[in-house]
Amino acid sequence: MTGTADLKEFIAAYLVEAEEHLTVANTQLLAIESAQRSGETNPRAVRETFRSLHTIKGLSAMVGVEPVVAIAHRMENFLRDTDRSGGTLPQLAIDALLRGVRAIEQRVAALSRGDAAAAPSEELLAALDSLGLGTKPVARSPVAVLELEPALLAKLAPFEVEQLLRGIAAGQRALRAEFSPSPERATQGLTINSIRERMAKVADIVRVLPRAVPMSPEAPGGLCFVLILLTRSTDDTITDAVGLNRGSLQSIVRTAPEPVADAEVAPNVESALDGAEDGPLDALSRRGVVRVDVSRLDDAMEGLSALIVTRFRLTRAIASLSESGVNTRELTEILKDNARQLRDLRAAIVRVRMVPVSELLERLPLLVRGLQRATHRLVRLELEGGNAELDKSVSERVFPALVHLVRNAVDHAIETPDERLRRNKPEEGLLRITCGARGSTRLEITVSDDGRGIDRAAVAKKAGRADPAGDTDLLDLLCIPGLSTREVVTTTSGRGMGMEIVKRTIVDELGGELEVHSQLGQGTTFTLRVPLTISIVDAFSFECEGQRFVVPVTMVEEIIEVDASDFVQLPANDDGSPTLNIISRRGAALPMLQLAHVFKLQSGKELSARKAIVVRRAGAPIAFAVDRMLGQQEVVIRPINDVLLRAPGVSGATDLGDGRPTLVLDLVALSASLTRGTPGEAKAASAVTQLPARMR
Amino acid sequence: MTEILVVDDSKVMRDMIVACLRAIPDTSFSHASSGLEAIERLSLARFDLLVLDLNMPDIGGVEVLEFVRAQDTLRALPVLIVTTRGDDQSRERVLQAGATGFLAKPFTPDSIIAEVRAILADGAEHVA
Amino acid sequence: MKLHVVFSIAGAEYALPFDSVLQMESYDGATLVPGAPDYVDGIVTVRGLVVPVVDLRTRFGLPRAELNLDTRIILTESRARVVALRVDSAREVIKLDIDKHQPAPSVVIERSSGFVHAVHPLGKRLLLLLDLPKLLGEDSHDSKSRALPEDDGSLDRAQLPG
């Protein structure tokens, strides 16, 4: 038998879970704060926060992180008392609790770096200790309106009863749904977890209560779960969504209210939190979630691309076998299955790497809150995320850039409340961040403020350059390393190097776009566009002057034959740019460029091209003539980011199985870079009239 | 084979408990991350020991324990409660609710192994 | 004393600090990237990375050379960029006493377009020390970290009540 377990080995996993709970604590505390601003309490949030701190304390004790235990213990005690007394937290308490969360975050971060967790300051501990309140049990609520067995009713917490009553008063339906687990239902995917998950989409789950029932074919485990619900959905909607049958739903609203003096069925406040162990149902319910290290996903992707390359080699090997007369039919069939499986695997891995944009946005409210304090501004943050998802490594790179823009907005752009009033603006500045998918490959993020806008002249002067003509020039100015328009470096930002790094991350590293639009006195909007995923795409491979290239299938409209007699060559351009040709396609004139000329692979006029790839740019088709098409396959596109490799039309590199990189071309972008308002287009137009009649 | 169901909403915690108890020969482990899930599992399969955390999102460990003790089929199931509240009052309360054993966090690998060994050796009797 | 990689181009010997070198590989050509600067041979794949190959001869304004068995590429890392340098040969890794570095004569700096920033006499040899960031086309000599100032602790002070 091996030696006893060393719990210190669990530190890494502990740090991951701790971070999750800290996020919950932050979110819940902010929710409490905002509820209290509108004069309401949020007891559920109090309880959730309590639970998070309690779990953090327990885990920290197990792995021996004493400083965190000390902080969490005090916070947990205070939250338990708060819950008992009805869940009201004075602002000072919320601040102190957020401080406590922050203190734990710092120690968790330190441990992640391999440093020790510092002992908490006496001042922090004293601040947390002094939060203690006296306990006052909550008054009981009348439950005459609800029709539910006393045994079940007794198990509901006061705030749950209150939730039901308020819901009924607001016109919602209060129901119970019953579910008995069984092996058959489990194989059909019906478990208490899956039922809860689906139910949460069509109803608010107030509570789930287990009850013992006599064993029967219907309930082979002798167990039935009763879900207490509030909803506006119909019974059919619910049963369809969840997979239960109609008979399992029943209303729990009494049709004829009875006098209050009935049995004292108020829930037992004592048991609610003193054992510190009960908790409400998490309305978001626990999804089966696994945290995965991004590097493991990278490994999986590497493995996958190796598989794809191997399959391509297999295909070629089979092709040459076939050429020498071997019957490869069965092999080909197997390879087709293999292709399909690889495609599915690829899709699955790509999906795993995707994270929702909310991950980018969820930490921003806390950041803005702190920034407001530090800079004495009032800022309202509006977030619009939508349902987009993006690759985890893209998200990780975008986040610091986003943080920088937010800091800039609060610190530099948005004016103090006084100044804003003087300018007839509302006291509270507005910071709006939106995320939306652009097409199927890009995510567009905008960060806009209604602050003072960018003073172009001041920026230009600081940079020692001329006033920027348009927004593009302004952006270039802003991204000069070391630029800062503040004489004094402020506490939160203003070191002046941030904008340059935003550009480097978004544009150079990720191959995205960055734009700014600003109006003096009115506000500024930054727009970022980043790729959603790293790509594995279907691509055509072809050869041009002995060199191989690939182009994504989705970009190609058509591949046509090219015959020397089919096209007309226009007169050469004076500026040496590649000559345009016109080829006839289904009676219409199609401009065509020879890729060999465009890439200066060969300058002779002789055409060795036999095929042309047609793409469409801004609605107009254009063709690129190449020597021959090689085939179609899935390729992994690796971005090529280095500044030395910025070339029009080159969007990445891939491996076709020979270990050498093959360029991935973006023919649409290439054509854009070549024909931007060039004389070529005008020439093309006039050349059409010169075409022989049969080609027109 | 001793079938053990480990119930705690923290995966790290569950993994740590399993890592400790693996030292005991012939053990096989199942996981549940909530009280409701634990009750569901217990109703559908046979277990020799339930290791139960008290602090969980949907229903607390005490309620699970009370539910278990109210079932004929589960009444004799040994239950080891694991909790951060190590004070005597909590211990009493938990044992009165029908726990077979009680262990306060943080615990060392040796202590949980000793508790479990003791419980299993006693068969299905309560140690209340 | 610091380890340096020594390589030669057109008979002259150069040195780069070892800690900016990832590895050295033999070389039989790169995939051409149309539109890249003329001193970029193209791209190669090394250790799963797609890296540009800078032909140092061209970069130094010297005529190109034929590939032979001695040709090497040196993978260098500078400020999160990985770039391969093509050289005639690279055979030595030696320890140099950096105190013995001497400033390069101005004519050498001029002739090398500023790529050589110091020299190191070694017995009868004279090793030329390269300014790697400049070689790779970096604009500034800013040596600050790339990381964004996300968490500089100032937020802490901001959150204290009162």
JSON list of C-alpha atoms in Angstrom, two decimals, chain A residues 1 4-5 7 10 13-14 17 51 54-55 57-59 61-63 80 155 179 181-183 191-193 196 207-208 210-212 215 221 223 225 271 274-281 286, chain B residues 9-13 15-16 19-20 22-25 33-34 36-37 39-40 43-44 54-63 67 71 73 83-85 90 93 105-110 113:
[
{"chain": "A", "resi": 1, "resn": "MET", "atom": "CA", "xyz": [0.00, 0.00, 0.00]},
{"chain": "A", "resi": 4, "resn": "THR", "atom": "CA", "xyz": [-0.91, 8.33, 3.13]},
{"chain": "A", "resi": 5, "resn": "ALA", "atom": "CA", "xyz": [-2.23, 11.09, 0.88]},
{"chain": "A", "resi": 7, "resn": "LEU", "atom": "CA", "xyz": [-3.25, 17.02, 0.78]},
{"chain": "A", "resi": 10, "resn": "PHE", "atom": "CA", "xyz": [-4.40, 19.56, -4.05]},
{"chain": "A", "resi": 13, "resn": "ALA", "atom": "CA", "xyz": [-7.17, 22.38, -7.74]},
{"chain": "A", "resi": 14, "resn": "TYR", "atom": "CA", "xyz": [-7.99, 24.26, -4.54]},
{"chain": "A", "resi": 17, "resn": "GLU", "atom": "CA", "xyz": [-12.21, 26.25, -6.89]},
{"chain": "A", "resi": 51, "resn": "ARG", "atom": "CA", "xyz": [-21.93, 29.52, 1.43]},
{"chain": "A", "resi": 54, "resn": "HIS", "atom": "CA", "xyz": [-17.86, 28.86, 4.18]},
{"chain": "A", "resi": 55, "resn": "THR", "atom": "CA", "xyz": [-16.62, 26.54, 1.48]},
{"chain": "A", "resi": 57, "resn": "LYS", "atom": "CA", "xyz": [-12.83, 28.42, 4.69]},
{"chain": "A", "resi": 58, "resn": "GLY", "atom": "CA", "xyz": [-13.21, 24.67, 4.77]},
{"chain": "A", "resi": 59, "resn": "LEU", "atom": "CA", "xyz": [-11.00, 24.06, 1.77]},
{"chain": "A", "resi": 61, "resn": "ALA", "atom": "CA", "xyz": [-8.25, 24.74, 6.29]},
{"chain": "A", "resi": 62, "resn": "MET", "atom": "CA", "xyz": [-7.73, 21.40, 4.61]},
{"chain": "A", "resi": 63, "resn": "VAL", "atom": "CA", "xyz": [-4.81, 22.54, 2.47]},
{"chain": "A", "resi": 80, "resn": "ARG", "atom": "CA", "xyz": [-24.55, 33.99, 9.17]},
{"chain": "A", "resi": 155, "resn": "LYS", "atom": "CA", "xyz": [-39.09, 22.69, 5.54]},
{"chain": "A", "resi": 179, "resn": "PHE", "atom": "CA", "xyz": [-40.09, 13.38, -10.04]},
{"chain": "A", "resi": 181, "resn": "PRO", "atom": "CA", "xyz": [-35.72, 8.76, -10.04]},
{"chain": "A", "resi": 182, "resn": "SER", "atom": "CA", "xyz": [-35.28, 5.30, -11.51]},
{"chain": "A", "resi": 183, "resn": "PRO", "atom": "CA", "xyz": [-32.64, 3.42, -13.47]},
{"chain": "A", "resi": 191, "resn": "THR", "atom": "CA", "xyz": [-31.90, 12.72, -13.14]},
{"chain": "A", "resi": 192, "resn": "ILE", "atom": "CA", "xyz": [-32.56, 15.23, -10.45]},
{"chain": "A", "resi": 193, "resn": "ASN", "atom": "CA", "xyz": [-29.73, 17.36, -11.83]},
{"chain": "A", "resi": 196, "resn": "ARG", "atom": "CA", "xyz": [-33.47, 20.95, -12.25]},
{"chain": "A", "resi": 207, "resn": "ARG", "atom": "CA", "xyz": [-37.11, 24.64, -3.35]},
{"chain": "A", "resi": 208, "resn": "VAL", "atom": "CA", "xyz": [-36.64, 20.94, -4.01]},
{"chain": "A", "resi": 210, "resn": "PRO", "atom": "CA", "xyz": [-37.13, 14.88, -1.13]},
{"chain": "A", "resi": 211, "resn": "ARG", "atom": "CA", "xyz": [-39.86, 12.61, 0.17]},
{"chain": "A", "resi": 212, "resn": "ALA", "atom": "CA", "xyz": [-39.99, 8.96, 0.85]},
{"chain": "A", "resi": 215, "resn": "MET", "atom": "CA", "xyz": [-41.60, 1.51, -3.46]},
{"chain": "A", "resi": 221, "resn": "GLY", "atom": "CA", "xyz": [-36.10, 3.81, -5.21]},
{"chain": "A", "resi": 223, "resn": "LEU", "atom": "CA", "xyz": [-37.99, 8.28, -3.43]},
{"chain": "A", "resi": 225, "resn": "PHE", "atom": "CA", "xyz": [-38.51, 14.77, -5.37]},
{"chain": "A", "resi": 271, "resn": "SER", "atom": "CA", "xyz": [-32.17, 25.11, 11.82]},
{"chain": "A", "resi": 274, "resn": "ASP", "atom": "CA", "xyz": [-26.98, 27.59, 12.90]},
{"chain": "A", "resi": 275, "resn": "GLY", "atom": "CA", "xyz": [-25.57, 24.27, 11.86]},
{"chain": "A", "resi": 276, "resn": "ALA", "atom": "CA", "xyz": [-24.27, 26.52, 9.12]},
{"chain": "A", "resi": 277, "resn": "GLU", "atom": "CA", "xyz": [-25.07, 23.82, 6.72]},
{"chain": "A", "resi": 278, "resn": "ASP", "atom": "CA", "xyz": [-28.42, 24.22, 5.03]},
{"chain": "A", "resi": 279, "resn": "GLY", "atom": "CA", "xyz": [-28.74, 26.30, 1.94]},
{"chain": "A", "resi": 280, "resn": "PRO", "atom": "CA", "xyz": [-31.28, 27.41, -0.59]},
{"chain": "A", "resi": 281, "resn": "LEU", "atom": "CA", "xyz": [-31.54, 25.98, -4.03]},
{"chain": "A", "resi": 286, "resn": "ARG", "atom": "CA", "xyz": [-25.21, 23.20, -10.83]},
{"chain": "B", "resi": 9, "resn": "ASP", "atom": "CA", "xyz": [-20.29, 20.21, -3.48]},
{"chain": "B", "resi": 10, "resn": "SER", "atom": "CA", "xyz": [-16.59, 20.94, -3.76]},
{"chain": "B", "resi": 11, "resn": "LYS", "atom": "CA", "xyz": [-14.84, 18.66, -6.22]},
{"chain": "B", "resi": 12, "resn": "VAL", "atom": "CA", "xyz": [-11.52, 19.39, -4.60]},
{"chain": "B", "resi": 13, "resn": "MET", "atom": "CA", "xyz": [-12.87, 18.26, -1.28]},
{"chain": "B", "resi": 15, "resn": "ASP", "atom": "CA", "xyz": [-11.01, 14.26, -4.46]},
{"chain": "B", "resi": 16, "resn": "MET", "atom": "CA", "xyz": [-9.10, 14.85, -1.26]},
{"chain": "B", "resi": 19, "resn": "ALA", "atom": "CA", "xyz": [-7.24, 10.30, -2.00]},
{"chain": "B", "resi": 20, "resn": "CYS", "atom": "CA", "xyz": [-7.17, 9.74, 1.76]},
{"chain": "B", "resi": 22, "resn": "ARG", "atom": "CA", "xyz": [-7.84, 4.89, -1.04]},
{"chain": "B", "resi": 23, "resn": "ALA", "atom": "CA", "xyz": [-5.40, 3.60, 1.53]},
{"chain": "B", "resi": 24, "resn": "ILE", "atom": "CA", "xyz": [-8.15, 1.29, 2.74]},
{"chain": "B", "resi": 25, "resn": "PRO", "atom": "CA", "xyz": [-8.16, -1.87, 0.64]},
{"chain": "B", "resi": 33, "resn": "SER", "atom": "CA", "xyz": [-22.19, 17.05, -5.53]},
{"chain": "B", "resi": 34, "resn": "SER", "atom": "CA", "xyz": [-25.43, 17.92, -3.78]},
{"chain": "B", "resi": 36, "resn": "LEU", "atom": "CA", "xyz": [-30.50, 15.91, -3.62]},
{"chain": "B", "resi": 37, "resn": "GLU", "atom": "CA", "xyz": [-28.15, 14.06, -5.92]},
{"chain": "B", "resi": 39, "resn": "ILE", "atom": "CA", "xyz": [-30.48, 11.00, -2.05]},
{"chain": "B", "resi": 40, "resn": "GLU", "atom": "CA", "xyz": [-31.15, 10.08, -5.65]},
{"chain": "B", "resi": 43, "resn": "SER", "atom": "CA", "xyz": [-32.30, 5.31, -3.78]},
{"chain": "B", "resi": 44, "resn": "LEU", "atom": "CA", "xyz": [-30.96, 3.60, -6.87]},
{"chain": "B", "resi": 54, "resn": "LEU", "atom": "CA", "xyz": [-23.10, 19.38, 5.87]},
{"chain": "B", "resi": 55, "resn": "ASN", "atom": "CA", "xyz": [-22.75, 22.59, 3.85]},
{"chain": "B", "resi": 56, "resn": "MET", "atom": "CA", "xyz": [-24.36, 22.07, 0.46]},
{"chain": "B", "resi": 57, "resn": "PRO", "atom": "CA", "xyz": [-26.38, 24.16, -1.98]},
{"chain": "B", "resi": 58, "resn": "ASP", "atom": "CA", "xyz": [-29.76, 22.53, -2.18]},
{"chain": "B", "resi": 59, "resn": "ILE", "atom": "CA", "xyz": [-30.51, 20.65, 1.01]},
{"chain": "B", "resi": 60, "resn": "GLY", "atom": "CA", "xyz": [-28.18, 20.50, 3.93]},
{"chain": "B", "resi": 61, "resn": "GLY", "atom": "CA", "xyz": [-26.44, 17.44, 5.26]},
{"chain": "B", "resi": 62, "resn": "VAL", "atom": "CA", "xyz": [-28.64, 17.31, 8.33]},
{"chain": "B", "resi": 63, "resn": "GLU", "atom": "CA", "xyz": [-31.71, 17.01, 6.15]},
{"chain": "B", "resi": 67, "resn": "PHE", "atom": "CA", "xyz": [-34.14, 11.56, 5.33]},
{"chain": "B", "resi": 71, "resn": "GLN", "atom": "CA", "xyz": [-36.06, 5.11, 5.27]},
{"chain": "B", "resi": 73, "resn": "THR", "atom": "CA", "xyz": [-33.84, 0.56, 3.46]},
{"chain": "B", "resi": 83, "resn": "THR", "atom": "CA", "xyz": [-18.00, 19.52, 8.66]},
{"chain": "B", "resi": 84, "resn": "THR", "atom": "CA", "xyz": [-16.17, 22.72, 9.48]},
{"chain": "B", "resi": 85, "resn": "ARG", "atom": "CA", "xyz": [-18.14, 23.20, 12.65]},
{"chain": "B", "resi": 90, "resn": "SER", "atom": "CA", "xyz": [-22.73, 20.72, 16.52]},
{"chain": "B", "resi": 93, "resn": "ARG", "atom": "CA", "xyz": [-26.70, 17.73, 17.14]},
{"chain": "B", "resi": 105, "resn": "LYS", "atom": "CA", "xyz": [-12.45, 19.99, 9.01]},
{"chain": "B", "resi": 106, "resn": "PRO", "atom": "CA", "xyz": [-9.58, 20.31, 8.70]},
{"chain": "B", "resi": 107, "resn": "PHE", "atom": "CA", "xyz": [-8.81, 16.68, 9.23]},
{"chain": "B", "resi": 108, "resn": "THR", "atom": "CA", "xyz": [-5.65, 14.76, 8.50]},
{"chain": "B", "resi": 109, "resn": "PRO", "atom": "CA", "xyz": [-5.57, 11.72, 6.21]},
{"chain": "B", "resi": 110, "resn": "ASP", "atom": "CA", "xyz": [-4.85, 9.53, 9.21]},
{"chain": "B", "resi": 113, "resn": "ILE", "atom": "CA", "xyz": [-8.91, 6.72, 7.67]}
]
